[in-house]
């Protein structure tokens, strides 16, 4: 069984639970405690009435976006964690702003993130992928600076913060998922 802390009590990184931002110099935000993750998607159906039926026909029309809500629990265990956490927060905040001067254009869309937390978001059954990441755009973020815990006097940040992120998955048009791919590949 893997330990969650080292000998001085600091939280250890979870290597396969991270948010990767390739457009920001491959910035990798590695979790050191399990985030709260929820994953949802809806299928849309239309009702078609028929004469003499007690209920309408259900016709599939489309599927909605797959949404992943991810709450990061930032915890300061040692002084060097403060700068790391502030850098991670700023990198995530940058994911909702357009990029500038990309390929000579005035602006480009915000970065696309790659998410992984074990096999919870990708990695089919029974096939297990060796690198089950999903690509997603960050739609919104919200951070709560809790004043009821001790805080760092030089940066005025509390030693525990929660950052809520809402992602929507994006796919390569040639690899749009169907039910079969979800079962086999987990995407």
Tab-separated table of C-alpha atoms in Angstrom:
chain	number	residue	atom	x	y	z
A	1	UNK	CA	0.000	0.000	0.000
A	2	UNK	CA	1.321	3.430	-1.002
A	3	UNK	CA	1.845	6.039	1.709
A	4	UNK	CA	0.154	9.446	1.405
A	5	UNK	CA	2.818	11.371	3.357
A	6	UNK	CA	6.590	11.380	3.640
A	7	UNK	CA	8.583	11.176	6.888
A	8	UNK	CA	8.078	14.866	7.754
A	9	UNK	CA	4.294	14.703	7.183
A	10	UNK	CA	4.192	16.443	3.787
A	11	UNK	CA	1.672	15.125	1.264
A	12	UNK	CA	3.193	13.047	-1.546
A	13	UNK	CA	2.218	13.623	-5.186
A	14	UNK	CA	-0.180	11.152	-6.839
A	15	UNK	CA	1.653	10.539	-10.122
A	16	UNK	CA	-1.372	9.458	-12.170
A	17	UNK	CA	-3.794	12.176	-10.966
A	18	UNK	CA	-3.069	15.479	-12.691
A	19	UNK	CA	-4.141	18.285	-14.997
A	20	UNK	CA	-1.723	18.860	-17.887
A	21	UNK	CA	-1.719	22.127	-19.846
A	22	UNK	CA	0.448	21.538	-22.956
A	23	UNK	CA	0.117	25.112	-24.332
A	24	UNK	CA	1.606	26.516	-21.115
A	25	UNK	CA	4.946	24.742	-21.423
A	26	UNK	CA	3.504	21.329	-20.453
A	27	UNK	CA	2.498	22.668	-17.032
A	28	UNK	CA	1.487	19.639	-14.948
A	29	UNK	CA	-0.589	20.193	-11.828
A	30	UNK	CA	-0.175	16.976	-9.862
A	31	UNK	CA	-2.636	16.256	-7.085
A	32	UNK	CA	-1.248	15.367	-3.643
A	33	UNK	CA	-4.692	14.393	-2.306
A	34	UNK	CA	-7.691	12.997	-4.129
A	35	UNK	CA	-9.822	15.666	-5.784
A	36	UNK	CA	-13.614	15.615	-5.754
A	37	UNK	CA	-14.610	14.605	-9.279
A	38	UNK	CA	-18.048	14.331	-10.837
A	39	UNK	CA	-18.581	13.246	-14.426
A	40	UNK	CA	-21.856	13.676	-16.310
A	41	UNK	CA	-23.439	13.571	-19.750
A	42	UNK	CA	-27.012	13.601	-21.050
A	43	UNK	CA	-28.707	12.150	-24.106
A	44	UNK	CA	-31.451	14.194	-25.769
A	45	UNK	CA	-34.711	12.613	-26.916
A	46	UNK	CA	-37.743	14.140	-28.617
A	47	UNK	CA	-41.336	13.078	-28.139
A	48	UNK	CA	-43.384	12.079	-31.184
A	49	UNK	CA	-47.094	11.591	-30.653
A	50	UNK	CA	-48.972	8.777	-32.335
A	51	UNK	CA	-52.712	8.297	-32.724
A	52	UNK	CA	-54.097	5.827	-30.191
A	53	UNK	CA	-50.887	5.613	-28.113
A	54	UNK	CA	-50.915	6.049	-24.357
A	55	UNK	CA	-47.460	7.635	-24.487
A	56	UNK	CA	-45.345	9.275	-27.215
A	57	UNK	CA	-42.521	7.623	-29.155
A	58	UNK	CA	-39.050	8.543	-27.913
A	59	UNK	CA	-36.655	9.466	-30.711
A	60	UNK	CA	-32.964	9.982	-29.976
A	61	UNK	CA	-31.828	13.376	-31.245
A	62	UNK	CA	-28.353	14.095	-29.846
A	63	UNK	CA	-26.027	13.803	-26.878
A	64	UNK	CA	-25.018	16.822	-24.831
A	65	UNK	CA	-21.517	17.771	-23.685
A	66	UNK	CA	-19.703	15.560	-21.209
A	67	UNK	CA	-18.984	17.721	-18.163
A	68	UNK	CA	-16.370	17.009	-15.518
A	69	UNK	CA	-16.396	18.957	-12.271
A	70	UNK	CA	-13.055	18.730	-10.479
A	71	UNK	CA	-12.383	20.264	-7.053
A	72	UNK	CA	-8.732	20.595	-6.108
A	73	UNK	CA	-7.939	20.778	-2.406
A	74	UNK	CA	-4.763	22.835	-2.086
A	75	UNK	CA	-3.062	22.217	1.266
A	76	UNK	CA	0.133	23.922	2.420
A	77	UNK	CA	2.333	21.486	4.362
A	78	UNK	CA	5.671	23.285	4.032
A	79	UNK	CA	6.701	26.805	3.039
A	80	UNK	CA	7.760	25.795	-0.492
A	81	UNK	CA	4.167	24.671	-1.164
A	82	UNK	CA	2.967	28.306	-1.152
A	83	UNK	CA	4.760	29.295	-4.387
A	84	UNK	CA	3.854	25.982	-6.044
A	85	UNK	CA	0.167	26.410	-5.214
A	86	UNK	CA	0.090	30.045	-6.356
A	87	UNK	CA	1.686	29.001	-9.668
A	88	UNK	CA	-0.848	26.173	-10.110
A	89	UNK	CA	-3.759	28.542	-9.419
A	90	UNK	CA	-2.493	31.104	-11.953
A	91	UNK	CA	-1.949	28.389	-14.589
A	92	UNK	CA	-5.530	27.150	-14.159
A	93	UNK	CA	-6.919	30.693	-14.241
A	94	UNK	CA	-5.065	31.240	-17.532
A	95	UNK	CA	-7.064	28.387	-19.086
A	96	UNK	CA	-10.176	30.570	-19.415
A	97	UNK	CA	-8.393	33.462	-21.181
A	98	UNK	CA	-7.465	33.616	-24.871
A	99	UNK	CA	-3.835	33.134	-25.791
A	100	UNK	CA	-2.081	35.971	-27.636
A	101	UNK	CA	0.440	36.049	-30.471
A	102	UNK	CA	-0.066	32.429	-31.544
A	103	UNK	CA	1.142	31.839	-35.088
A	104	UNK	CA	0.927	35.537	-35.959
A	105	UNK	CA	-2.741	35.850	-34.993
A	106	UNK	CA	-4.084	38.460	-32.613
A	107	UNK	CA	-5.442	35.806	-30.292
A	108	UNK	CA	-6.183	32.096	-30.097
A	109	UNK	CA	-8.644	30.138	-27.976
A	110	UNK	CA	-7.664	29.262	-24.403
A	111	UNK	CA	-5.494	26.178	-23.866
A	112	UNK	CA	-6.893	22.649	-23.987
A	113	UNK	CA	-6.164	20.638	-20.843
A	114	UNK	CA	-5.519	16.924	-20.479
A	115	UNK	CA	-7.031	15.313	-17.386
A	116	UNK	CA	-6.142	12.088	-15.659
A	117	UNK	CA	-7.040	10.557	-12.331
A	118	UNK	CA	-6.236	6.868	-12.551
A	119	UNK	CA	-8.848	5.131	-14.701
A	120	UNK	CA	-11.809	7.175	-13.416
A	121	UNK	CA	-12.202	9.420	-16.492
A	122	UNK	CA	-10.889	7.154	-19.253
A	123	UNK	CA	-9.613	3.649	-19.690
A	124	UNK	CA	-12.134	1.120	-20.858
A	125	UNK	CA	-13.331	-2.109	-19.364
A	126	UNK	CA	-11.922	-4.711	-19.468
A	127	UNK	CA	-9.109	-3.116	-21.503
A	128	UNK	CA	-6.911	-0.841	-19.391
A	129	UNK	CA	-5.108	1.999	-21.135
A	130	UNK	CA	-1.568	2.808	-20.053
A	131	UNK	CA	-2.164	6.563	-20.355
A	132	UNK	CA	-5.888	7.235	-19.987
A	133	UNK	CA	-6.139	11.012	-20.400
A	134	UNK	CA	-9.098	13.000	-21.673
A	135	UNK	CA	-8.877	16.368	-23.456
A	136	UNK	CA	-11.039	19.124	-22.028
A	137	UNK	CA	-11.611	22.848	-22.077
A	138	UNK	CA	-11.944	24.718	-18.800
A	139	UNK	CA	-15.333	26.454	-18.864
A	140	UNK	CA	-15.168	28.044	-15.429
A	141	UNK	CA	-13.258	28.129	-12.168
A	142	UNK	CA	-14.051	29.308	-8.680
A	143	UNK	CA	-11.665	29.424	-5.755
A	144	UNK	CA	-12.531	29.770	-2.088
A	145	UNK	CA	-9.935	31.295	0.209
A	146	UNK	CA	-10.999	30.038	3.649
A	147	UNK	CA	-10.171	32.591	6.404
A	148	UNK	CA	-10.932	30.101	9.195
A	149	UNK	CA	-7.615	28.242	8.762
A	150	UNK	CA	-4.049	29.481	9.374
A	151	UNK	CA	-2.597	31.505	6.530
A	152	UNK	CA	0.702	32.593	5.041
A	153	UNK	CA	1.502	36.131	6.234
A	154	UNK	CA	3.656	37.101	3.240
A	155	UNK	CA	1.182	36.052	0.518
A	156	UNK	CA	-2.061	36.260	2.511
A	157	UNK	CA	-3.260	32.844	1.348
A	158	UNK	CA	-4.796	30.309	3.706
A	159	UNK	CA	-3.094	26.960	4.207
A	160	UNK	CA	-6.149	25.207	2.748
A	161	UNK	CA	-8.019	26.328	-0.362
A	162	UNK	CA	-10.524	24.642	-2.636
A	163	UNK	CA	-10.651	25.403	-6.359
A	164	UNK	CA	-13.709	24.235	-8.311
A	165	UNK	CA	-13.148	23.617	-12.022
A	166	UNK	CA	-15.778	22.838	-14.640
A	167	UNK	CA	-14.481	21.136	-17.786
A	168	UNK	CA	-16.179	20.057	-21.004
A	169	UNK	CA	-14.568	17.281	-22.998
A	170	UNK	CA	-13.423	17.897	-26.565
A	171	UNK	CA	-12.618	15.235	-29.126
A	172	UNK	CA	-10.681	14.913	-32.336
A	173	UNK	CA	-13.375	14.902	-35.042
A	174	UNK	CA	-12.005	11.634	-36.444
A	175	UNK	CA	-12.326	9.934	-33.053
A	176	UNK	CA	-15.761	10.970	-31.794
A	177	UNK	CA	-16.883	8.466	-29.163
A	178	UNK	CA	-19.748	6.064	-29.635
A	179	UNK	CA	-21.107	3.549	-27.145
A	180	UNK	CA	-18.665	0.865	-28.363
A	181	UNK	CA	-15.602	3.079	-27.832
A	182	UNK	CA	-16.760	4.089	-24.349
A	183	UNK	CA	-16.964	0.411	-23.389
A	184	UNK	CA	-13.654	-0.640	-24.940
A	185	UNK	CA	-11.426	2.434	-24.743
A	186	UNK	CA	-13.173	4.532	-22.093
A	187	UNK	CA	-13.168	7.759	-24.076
